[in-house]
XYZ file of C-alpha atoms in Angstrom:
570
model
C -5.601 145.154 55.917
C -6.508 141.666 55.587
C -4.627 138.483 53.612
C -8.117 137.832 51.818
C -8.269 137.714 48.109
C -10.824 139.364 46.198
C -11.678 136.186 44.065
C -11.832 134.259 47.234
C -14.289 136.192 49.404
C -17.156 138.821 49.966
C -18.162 141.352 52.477
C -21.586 140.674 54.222
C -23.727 143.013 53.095
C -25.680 142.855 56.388
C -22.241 143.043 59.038
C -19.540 144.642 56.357
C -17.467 141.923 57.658
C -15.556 139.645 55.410
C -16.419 136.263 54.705
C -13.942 133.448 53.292
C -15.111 131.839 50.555
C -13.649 128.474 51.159
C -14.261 129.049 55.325
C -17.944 129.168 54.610
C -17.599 126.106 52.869
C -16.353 124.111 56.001
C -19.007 126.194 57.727
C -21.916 125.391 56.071
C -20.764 121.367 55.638
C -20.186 121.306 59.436
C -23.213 122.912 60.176
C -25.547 120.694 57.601
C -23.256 117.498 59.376
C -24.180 119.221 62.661
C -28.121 119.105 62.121
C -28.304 115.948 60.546
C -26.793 113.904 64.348
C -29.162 116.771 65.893
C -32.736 115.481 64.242
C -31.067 111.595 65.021
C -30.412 112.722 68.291
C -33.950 114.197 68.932
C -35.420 111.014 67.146
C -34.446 109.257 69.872
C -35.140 111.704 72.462
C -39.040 111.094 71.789
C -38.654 107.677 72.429
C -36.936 107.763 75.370
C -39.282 110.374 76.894
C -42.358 108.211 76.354
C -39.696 105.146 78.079
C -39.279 106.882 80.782
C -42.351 107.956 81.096
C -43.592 105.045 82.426
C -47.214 105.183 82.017
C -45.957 104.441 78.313
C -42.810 102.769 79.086
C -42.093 102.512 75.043
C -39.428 100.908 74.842
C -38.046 97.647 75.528
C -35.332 97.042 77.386
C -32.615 96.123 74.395
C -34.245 99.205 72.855
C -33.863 101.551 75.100
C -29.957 101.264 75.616
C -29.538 101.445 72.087
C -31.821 104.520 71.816
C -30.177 105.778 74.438
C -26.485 105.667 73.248
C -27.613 107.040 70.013
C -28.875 109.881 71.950
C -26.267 110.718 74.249
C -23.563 110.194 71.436
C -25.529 112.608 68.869
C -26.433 114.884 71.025
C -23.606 115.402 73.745
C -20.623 114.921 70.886
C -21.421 114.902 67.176
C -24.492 118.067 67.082
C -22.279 119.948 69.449
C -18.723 119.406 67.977
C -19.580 119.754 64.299
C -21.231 122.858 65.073
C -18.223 123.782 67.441
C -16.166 123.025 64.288
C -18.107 125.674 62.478
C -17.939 128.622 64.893
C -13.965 128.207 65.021
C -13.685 128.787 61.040
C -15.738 131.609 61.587
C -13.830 132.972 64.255
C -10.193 132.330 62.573
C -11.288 133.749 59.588
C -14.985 136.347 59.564
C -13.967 137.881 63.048
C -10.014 138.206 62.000
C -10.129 139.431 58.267
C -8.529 136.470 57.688
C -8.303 133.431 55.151
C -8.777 129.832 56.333
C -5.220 128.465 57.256
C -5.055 125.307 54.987
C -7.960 123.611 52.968
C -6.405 120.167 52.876
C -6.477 120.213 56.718
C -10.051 121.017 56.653
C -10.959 118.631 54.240
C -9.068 116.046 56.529
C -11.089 117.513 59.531
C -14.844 117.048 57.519
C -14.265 113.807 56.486
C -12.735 112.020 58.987
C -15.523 113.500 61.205
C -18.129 112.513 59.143
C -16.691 109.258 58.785
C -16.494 108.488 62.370
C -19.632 110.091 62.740
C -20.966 107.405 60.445
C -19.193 104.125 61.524
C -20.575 105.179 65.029
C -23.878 105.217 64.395
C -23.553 102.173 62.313
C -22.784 100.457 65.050
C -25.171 101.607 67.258
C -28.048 101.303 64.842
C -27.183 97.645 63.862
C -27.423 96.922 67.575
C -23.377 96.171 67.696
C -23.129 98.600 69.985
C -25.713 99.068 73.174
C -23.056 100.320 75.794
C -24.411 103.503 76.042
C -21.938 107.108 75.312
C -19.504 105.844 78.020
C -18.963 102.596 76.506
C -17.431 101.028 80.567
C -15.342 98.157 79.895
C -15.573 95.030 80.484
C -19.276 96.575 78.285
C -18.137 95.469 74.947
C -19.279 97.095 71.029
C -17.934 96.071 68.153
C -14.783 97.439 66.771
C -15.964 100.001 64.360
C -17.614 101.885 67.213
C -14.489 102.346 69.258
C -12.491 103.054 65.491
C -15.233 105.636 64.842
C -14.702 107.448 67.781
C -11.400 107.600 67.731
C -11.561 108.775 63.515
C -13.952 110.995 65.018
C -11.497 113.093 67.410
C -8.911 112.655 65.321
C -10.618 115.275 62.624
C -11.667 118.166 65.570
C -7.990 117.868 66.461
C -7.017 118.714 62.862
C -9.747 121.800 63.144
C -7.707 122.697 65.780
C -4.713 123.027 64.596
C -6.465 124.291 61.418
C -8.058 127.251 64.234
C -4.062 127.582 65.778
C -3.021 127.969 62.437
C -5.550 130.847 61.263
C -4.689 132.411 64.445
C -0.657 132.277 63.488
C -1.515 133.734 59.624
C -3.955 136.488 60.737
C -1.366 137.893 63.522
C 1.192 137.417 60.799
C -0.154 139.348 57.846
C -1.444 141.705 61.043
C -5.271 141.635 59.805
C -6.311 142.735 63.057
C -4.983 145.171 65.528
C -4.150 144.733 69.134
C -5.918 141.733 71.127
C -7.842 138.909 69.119
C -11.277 139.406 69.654
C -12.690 138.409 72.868
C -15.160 135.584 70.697
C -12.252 134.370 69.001
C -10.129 134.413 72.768
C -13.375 131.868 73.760
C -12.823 130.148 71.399
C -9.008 129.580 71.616
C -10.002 128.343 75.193
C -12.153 126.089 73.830
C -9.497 124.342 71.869
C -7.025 124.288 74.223
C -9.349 122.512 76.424
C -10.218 120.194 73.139
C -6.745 119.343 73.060
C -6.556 118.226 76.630
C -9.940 115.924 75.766
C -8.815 114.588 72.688
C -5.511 113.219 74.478
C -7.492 111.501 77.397
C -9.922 109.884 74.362
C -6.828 108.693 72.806
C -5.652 107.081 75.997
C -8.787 105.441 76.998
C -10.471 104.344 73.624
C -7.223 103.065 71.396
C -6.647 100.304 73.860
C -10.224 99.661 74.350
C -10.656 99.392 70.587
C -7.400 97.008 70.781
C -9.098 94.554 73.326
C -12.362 94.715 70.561
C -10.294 93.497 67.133
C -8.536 91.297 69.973
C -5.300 92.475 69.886
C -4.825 92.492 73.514
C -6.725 89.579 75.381
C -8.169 91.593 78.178
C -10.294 95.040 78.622
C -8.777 98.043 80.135
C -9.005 97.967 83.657
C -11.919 99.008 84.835
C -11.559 102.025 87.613
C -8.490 103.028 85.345
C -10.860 103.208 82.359
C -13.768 105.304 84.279
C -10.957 107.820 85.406
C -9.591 108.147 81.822
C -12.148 108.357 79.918
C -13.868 110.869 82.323
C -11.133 113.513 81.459
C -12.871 112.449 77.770
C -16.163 112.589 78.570
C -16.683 115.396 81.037
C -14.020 117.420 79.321
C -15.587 117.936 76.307
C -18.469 119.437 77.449
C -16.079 121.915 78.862
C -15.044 122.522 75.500
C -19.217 123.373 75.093
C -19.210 125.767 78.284
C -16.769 128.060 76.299
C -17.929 127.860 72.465
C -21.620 128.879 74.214
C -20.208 131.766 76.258
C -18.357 132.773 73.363
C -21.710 132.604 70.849
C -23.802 134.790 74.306
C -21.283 137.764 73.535
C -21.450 137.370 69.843
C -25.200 137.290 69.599
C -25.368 140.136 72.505
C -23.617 142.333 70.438
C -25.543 141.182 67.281
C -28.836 141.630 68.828
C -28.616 144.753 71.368
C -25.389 146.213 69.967
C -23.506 145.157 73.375
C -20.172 144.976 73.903
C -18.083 143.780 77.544
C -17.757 145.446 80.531
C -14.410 144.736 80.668
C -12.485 142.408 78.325
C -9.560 141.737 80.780
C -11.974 140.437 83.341
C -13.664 138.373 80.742
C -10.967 136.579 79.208
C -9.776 136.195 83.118
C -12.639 133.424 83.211
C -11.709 131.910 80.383
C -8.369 131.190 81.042
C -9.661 130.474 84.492
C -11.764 127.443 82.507
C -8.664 126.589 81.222
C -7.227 125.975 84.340
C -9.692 124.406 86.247
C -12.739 123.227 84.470
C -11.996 119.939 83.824
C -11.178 119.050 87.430
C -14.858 119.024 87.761
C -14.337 115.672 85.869
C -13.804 114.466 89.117
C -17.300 114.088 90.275
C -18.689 110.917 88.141
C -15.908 109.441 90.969
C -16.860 110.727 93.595
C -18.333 107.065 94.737
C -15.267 105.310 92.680
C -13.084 103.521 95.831
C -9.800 103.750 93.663
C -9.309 107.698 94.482
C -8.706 108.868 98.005
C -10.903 110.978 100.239
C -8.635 114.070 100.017
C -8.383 114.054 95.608
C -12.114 114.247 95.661
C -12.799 116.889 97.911
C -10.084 119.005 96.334
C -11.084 118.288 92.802
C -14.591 119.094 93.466
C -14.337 121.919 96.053
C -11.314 124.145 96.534
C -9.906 124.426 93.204
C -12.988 123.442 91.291
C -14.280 126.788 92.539
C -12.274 128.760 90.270
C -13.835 127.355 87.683
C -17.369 128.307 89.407
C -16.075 131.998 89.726
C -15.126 131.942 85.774
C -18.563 131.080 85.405
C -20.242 133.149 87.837
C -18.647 135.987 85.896
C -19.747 135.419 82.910
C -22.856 135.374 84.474
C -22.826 138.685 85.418
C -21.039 140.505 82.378
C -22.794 139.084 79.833
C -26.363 140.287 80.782
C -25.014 142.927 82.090
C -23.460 144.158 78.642
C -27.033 143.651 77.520
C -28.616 145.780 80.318
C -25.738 148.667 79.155
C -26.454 148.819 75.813
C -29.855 149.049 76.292
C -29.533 152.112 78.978
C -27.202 153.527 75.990
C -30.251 153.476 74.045
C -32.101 155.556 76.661
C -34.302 152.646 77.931
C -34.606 153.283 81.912
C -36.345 151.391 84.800
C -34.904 148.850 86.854
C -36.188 145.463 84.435
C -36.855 148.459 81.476
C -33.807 146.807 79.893
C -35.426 143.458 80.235
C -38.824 143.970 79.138
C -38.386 146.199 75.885
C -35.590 143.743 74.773
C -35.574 142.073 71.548
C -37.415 139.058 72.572
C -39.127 138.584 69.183
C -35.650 138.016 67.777
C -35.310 134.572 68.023
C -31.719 134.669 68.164
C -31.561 137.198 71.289
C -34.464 134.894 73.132
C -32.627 131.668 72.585
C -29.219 133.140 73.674
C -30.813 135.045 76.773
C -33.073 132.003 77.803
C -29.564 129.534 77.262
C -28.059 132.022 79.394
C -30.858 131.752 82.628
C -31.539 128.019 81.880
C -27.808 126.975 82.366
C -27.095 129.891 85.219
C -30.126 129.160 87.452
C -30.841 125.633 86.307
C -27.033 123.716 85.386
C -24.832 126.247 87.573
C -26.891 126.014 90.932
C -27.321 121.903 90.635
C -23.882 120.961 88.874
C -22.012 123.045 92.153
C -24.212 120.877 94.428
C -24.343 117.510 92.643
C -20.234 118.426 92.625
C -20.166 118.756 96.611
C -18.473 115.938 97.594
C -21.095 114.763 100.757
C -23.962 115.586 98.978
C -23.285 113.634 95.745
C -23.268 110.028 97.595
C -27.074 111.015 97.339
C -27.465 112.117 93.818
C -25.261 109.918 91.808
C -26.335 108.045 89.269
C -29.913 108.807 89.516
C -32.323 110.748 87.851
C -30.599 114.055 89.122
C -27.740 113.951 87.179
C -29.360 114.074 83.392
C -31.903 116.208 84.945
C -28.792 119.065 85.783
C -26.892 118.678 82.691
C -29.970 119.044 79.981
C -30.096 122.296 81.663
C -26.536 122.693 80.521
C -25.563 121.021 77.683
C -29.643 121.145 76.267
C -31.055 124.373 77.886
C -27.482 126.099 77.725
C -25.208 124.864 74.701
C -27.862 123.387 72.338
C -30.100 126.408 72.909
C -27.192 128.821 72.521
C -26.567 127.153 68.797
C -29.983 127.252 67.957
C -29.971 130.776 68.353
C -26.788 131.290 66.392
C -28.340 129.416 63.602
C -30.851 132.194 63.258
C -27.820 134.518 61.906
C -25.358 131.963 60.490
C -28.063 130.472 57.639
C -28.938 134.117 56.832
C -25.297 135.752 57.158
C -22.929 132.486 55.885
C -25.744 130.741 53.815
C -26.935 133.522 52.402
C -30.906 131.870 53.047
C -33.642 133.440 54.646
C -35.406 131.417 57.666
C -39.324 130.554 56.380
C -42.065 130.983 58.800
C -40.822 133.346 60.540
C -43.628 134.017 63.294
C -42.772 129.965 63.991
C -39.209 130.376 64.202
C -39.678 133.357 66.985
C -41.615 131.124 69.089
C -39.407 128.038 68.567
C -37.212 128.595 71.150
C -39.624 129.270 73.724
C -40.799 125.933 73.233
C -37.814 124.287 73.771
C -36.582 125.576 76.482
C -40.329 125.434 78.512
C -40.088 121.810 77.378
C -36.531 121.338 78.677
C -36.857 123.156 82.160
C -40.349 121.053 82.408
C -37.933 117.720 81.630
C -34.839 118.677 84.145
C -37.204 119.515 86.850
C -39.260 116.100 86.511
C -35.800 114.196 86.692
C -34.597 116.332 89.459
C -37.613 115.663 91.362
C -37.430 111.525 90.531
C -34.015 111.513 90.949
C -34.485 113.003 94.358
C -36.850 109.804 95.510
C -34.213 107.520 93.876
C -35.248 107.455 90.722
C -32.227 105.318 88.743
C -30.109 107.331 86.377
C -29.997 104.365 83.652
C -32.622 101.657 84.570
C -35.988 102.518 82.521
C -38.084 100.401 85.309
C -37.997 101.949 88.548
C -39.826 98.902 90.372
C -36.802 96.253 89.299
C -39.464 93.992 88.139
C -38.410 90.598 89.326
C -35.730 91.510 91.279
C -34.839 89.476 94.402
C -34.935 92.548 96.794
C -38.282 94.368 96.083
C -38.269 98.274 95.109
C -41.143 100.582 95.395
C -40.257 104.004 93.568
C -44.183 104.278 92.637
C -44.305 107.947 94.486
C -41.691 109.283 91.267
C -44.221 108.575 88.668
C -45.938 112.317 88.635
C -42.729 113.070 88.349
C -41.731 110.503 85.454
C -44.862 111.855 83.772
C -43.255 115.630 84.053
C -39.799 114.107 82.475
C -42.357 112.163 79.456
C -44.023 115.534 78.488
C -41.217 118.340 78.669
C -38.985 115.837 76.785
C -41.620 115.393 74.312
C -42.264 119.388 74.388
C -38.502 119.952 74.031
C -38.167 117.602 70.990
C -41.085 119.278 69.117
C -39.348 122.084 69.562
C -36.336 121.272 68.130
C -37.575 119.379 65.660
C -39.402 122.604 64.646
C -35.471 124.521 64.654
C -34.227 121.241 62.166
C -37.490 121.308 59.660
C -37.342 125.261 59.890
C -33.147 125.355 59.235
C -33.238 122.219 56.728
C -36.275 123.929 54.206
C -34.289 127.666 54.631
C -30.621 125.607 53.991
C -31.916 124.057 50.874
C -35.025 126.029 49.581
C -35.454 128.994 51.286
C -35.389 132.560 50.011
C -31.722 133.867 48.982
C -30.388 137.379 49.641
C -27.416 137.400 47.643
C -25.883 140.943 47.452
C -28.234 142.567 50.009
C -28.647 142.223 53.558
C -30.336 139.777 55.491
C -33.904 140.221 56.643
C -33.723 141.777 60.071
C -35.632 139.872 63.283
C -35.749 143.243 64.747
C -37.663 146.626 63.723
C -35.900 149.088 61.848
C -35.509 151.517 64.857
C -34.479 148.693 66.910
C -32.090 148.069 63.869
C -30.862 151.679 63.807
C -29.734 151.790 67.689
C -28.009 148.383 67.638
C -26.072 149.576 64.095
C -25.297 152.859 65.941
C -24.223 151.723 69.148
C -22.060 148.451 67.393
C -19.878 151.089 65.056
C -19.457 153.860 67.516
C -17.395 154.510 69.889
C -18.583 154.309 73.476
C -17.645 153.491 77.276
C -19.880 150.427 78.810
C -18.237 151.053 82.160
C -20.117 154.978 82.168
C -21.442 155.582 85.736
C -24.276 156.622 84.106
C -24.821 153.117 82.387
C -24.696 150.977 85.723
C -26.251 147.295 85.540
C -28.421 148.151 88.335
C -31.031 145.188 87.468
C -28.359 142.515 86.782
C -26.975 143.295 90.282
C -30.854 142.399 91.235
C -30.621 139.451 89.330
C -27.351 138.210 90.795
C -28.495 138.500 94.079
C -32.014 136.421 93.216
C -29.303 133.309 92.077
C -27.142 133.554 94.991
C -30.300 133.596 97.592
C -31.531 130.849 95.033
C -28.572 128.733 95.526
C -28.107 129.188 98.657
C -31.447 127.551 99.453
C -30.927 124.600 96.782
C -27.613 124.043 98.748
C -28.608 123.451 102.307
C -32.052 122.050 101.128
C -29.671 119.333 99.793
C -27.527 119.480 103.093
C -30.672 118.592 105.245
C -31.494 115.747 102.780
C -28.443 114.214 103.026
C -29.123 114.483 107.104
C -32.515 113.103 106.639
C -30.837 110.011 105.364
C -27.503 110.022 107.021
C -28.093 111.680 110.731
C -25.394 112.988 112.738
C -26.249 112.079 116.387
């Protein structure tokens, strides 16, 4: 029995679940907010893949550092956290039978978002600003940049609490029984790890923002700073890792009808991410001389491994739940599950293709970019972007995408135009971000700078000759371009459905799927059935798993005899 009031909400006509009026407000405002730093975000992302391409080389240099923050700021924090925003009303509320906790809270949370949302790019756009996302002191920007920020995390903390507090009411008035969902559990790890982030922002940009209105005479000091605002910076893309994981098992069981292999092991690894994913902070210091020798290589080996295994388990379990369901259907073979899957479904191909691009692509090169030898080789070039577009691009922002298919039609209540398009779209992105990653992996490999647009220093005292990178540089120029058609396609395709496409008010959505493919997943989502059957064994994910371990383990000690190439042991 929920705490919902007639007047006040509806059942989806497509799910039968409950919607909260005034949560799919929020939802819909933070999801609009959400698209809007997403298109400025991939503005910029054209620009700076015909900059770095440098056969082009677009931009100038004042340009390209204030393209550049614009993109890493839009991109890495604003798209992702109002969207983040959105997917925790939905759980506290859809996924619990639940109202939303308090409306003046959420007001508080939109606006002072959007706010800092807007004095940030302000800044940056009015070239006040050109320190790039991590803003290193003694790097100065203008007050309203720091102040917008900090406005900025000051609203997702009141979400939070807002998400705490729908948690409190719903156990309350008992609108669920036993365990919260395991999507809603994700995303209670999620903002506990927000909380932890939000802190360390506090701590690093207040008296940063101080030293810029010139209350305090000096900056922050510097190695303090970088440590600081690391636990910022890093961190909340930890708060990505589990809103994405949480949105694979939603649209797994929205697409295929799946449902866990076993929820106790699952929300194991998240409170495992809890625990231990933000120690992997801990390698944008790995060259800092402030920390010791024996803090890095724990932070970044023994007890960031635990955070590795959380992953490495959803790995497994969440394709796995896929392969299940689709045995449950009768589909046989060892890939059978694979091949007759719902890839025309744009929702299931952008959540399945997040899931390989940030396994394969950001799991295998962020655990040996973290290694603590093998980083004094990587850092700060090329190879560092190039592994976390595969996980914040390929894996979170591909992850959304996919969501977005369901939300506008479910929450909005608008159908998706162009529809043979939008099953395509996220093929395209994620061809033209794997293209991108690999190019900077590759550049970054020959030294290719992480920040500096002109790889031959021109007029630099000491000569550089990088001129063996620019195939490479030329891979980087067209995936990036490939991946921001792509989702510019996703914006122009979710702005026309948002605003003028095709309601379906009191009926249910139109289905991505066929209607026998719509049958099985309805049957199989309200019936009662064991995923851990002997007969329904993930044969072909065990296949799978073994291809990424033999796959990392050849990336690893590839990297291993690189770093002897350069640094021999005699």
């Amino acid at each position: 029995m929920g705490n919902l009031l007639p007047d006040k909400s509806r059942v989806c006509a497509t799910t039968g679940l409950p919607v909260c009026n005034q949560a799919a407000l929020f939802i819909k405002l933070n999801a609009v907010f959400a698209v809007v730093a997403l298109l400025i975000g991939v503005s910029a992302a054209f620009l700076l893949a015909l900059t770095r391409w440098e056969s082009v080389a677009l931009l100038e240099p004042s340009s390209y550092y204030k393209w550049t923050t614009a993109h890493g700021l839009n991109m890495l924090v604003f798209w992702i956290l109002f969207m983040e925003m959105a997917i925790l009303y939905f759980a506290s509320t859809t996924l619990l039978n639940s109202r939303n906790f308090n409306n003046l809270l959420s007001w508080g949370q939109t606006g002072l978002m959007l706010t800092g949302f807007g004095m940030v790019n302000y800044s940056i756009f009015m070239d006040r600003a050109s320190v790039l996302m991590t803003s290193y002191v003694p790097l100065r920007a203008e007050h309203e940049f720091y102040l917008g920020l900090i406005l900025f995390a000051v609203g997702a903390l009141l979400g939070c609490i807002n998400f705490l507090g729908g948690l409190y009411i719903a156990k309350r008035d008992k609108t669920y029984q036993g365990s919260i969902p395991l999507v809603v559990f994700g995303a209670l790890a999620a903002v506990v790890i927000a909380v932890f982030t939000i802190l360390h922002g506090a701590v690093a940009l207040i008296p940063t923002w101080m030293w810029s209105v010139g209350i305090l005479d000096n900056p922050p000091d510097g190695a303090w700073y970088r440590m600081v605002w690391w636990g910022f910076g890093h961190a909340s893309q930890q708060i990505n890792v589990c809103a994405h994981v949480s949105v694979w098992y939603l649209l797994a069981t929205l697409t295929v009808g799946a449902r866990p292999l076993n929820e106790t092991v699952c929300r194991a690894a998240f409170v495992l991410y809890i625990l231990f994913i933000n120690l992997a902070s801990a390698h944008h210091l790995l060259v800092d001389p402030g920390v010791s020798a024996p803090w890095k290589m724990w932070n970044t080996s023994y007890a960031l491994y635990l955070a590795v295994l959380a992953s490495m388990i959803h790995g497994f379990t969440v394709p796995a739940s896929v392969e299940v369901a689709q045995r449950k259907k009768g589909i046989g073979g060892l890939f059978g599950w694979l091949t007759k899957a719902p890839w025309k479904d744009p929702g299931f191909a952008a959540f399945f293709l997040s899931l390989l691009i940030f396994g394969f692509g950001g799991g295998i090169t962020g655990v040996t970019l973290g290694t603590h030898q093998i980083n004094i080789i990587a850092h700060n070039t090329l190879r560092i972007p190039g592994h976390f577009h595969m996980t914040v691009a390929g894996g979170t922002a591909l992850a959304f995408m996919g969501l977005a298919y369901y939300v506008v039609p479910l929450i909005f209540q608008k159908e998706y135009p162009a529809r043979a398009l939008a099953r395509i779209q996220p093929y395209i992105f994620a061809f033209g971000i794997v293209l991108m990653a690999v190019g900077m992996t590759l550049a970054g490999s020959l030294g290719v700078p992480r920040r500096h647009p002109d790889i031959d220093f021109t007029g630099a005292p000491i000569p550089a000759d990088l001129g063996d990178a620019g195939p490479f540089l030329a891979l980087v120029g067209i995936g990036g371009t490939i991946a921001a058609t792509g989702a510019l396609i996703f914006i122009l395709l979710t702005v026309y459905a948002v605003f003028l496409g095709k309601s379906n008010k009191g009926r249910a959505m139109t289905s991505w799927q066929t209607p026998e493919q719509d049958r099985m997943n309805k049957n199989l989502i309200t019936t009662h059935w064991n995923p851990e059957s002997d007969k329904l064994r993930p044969k072909g994910t065990v296949v799978l798993t073994l291809i990424f371990l033999a796959s990392f383990a050849v990336y690893y000690f590839a990297n291993w005899k690189a770093l002897v190439d350069v640094w021999p042991v005699k």
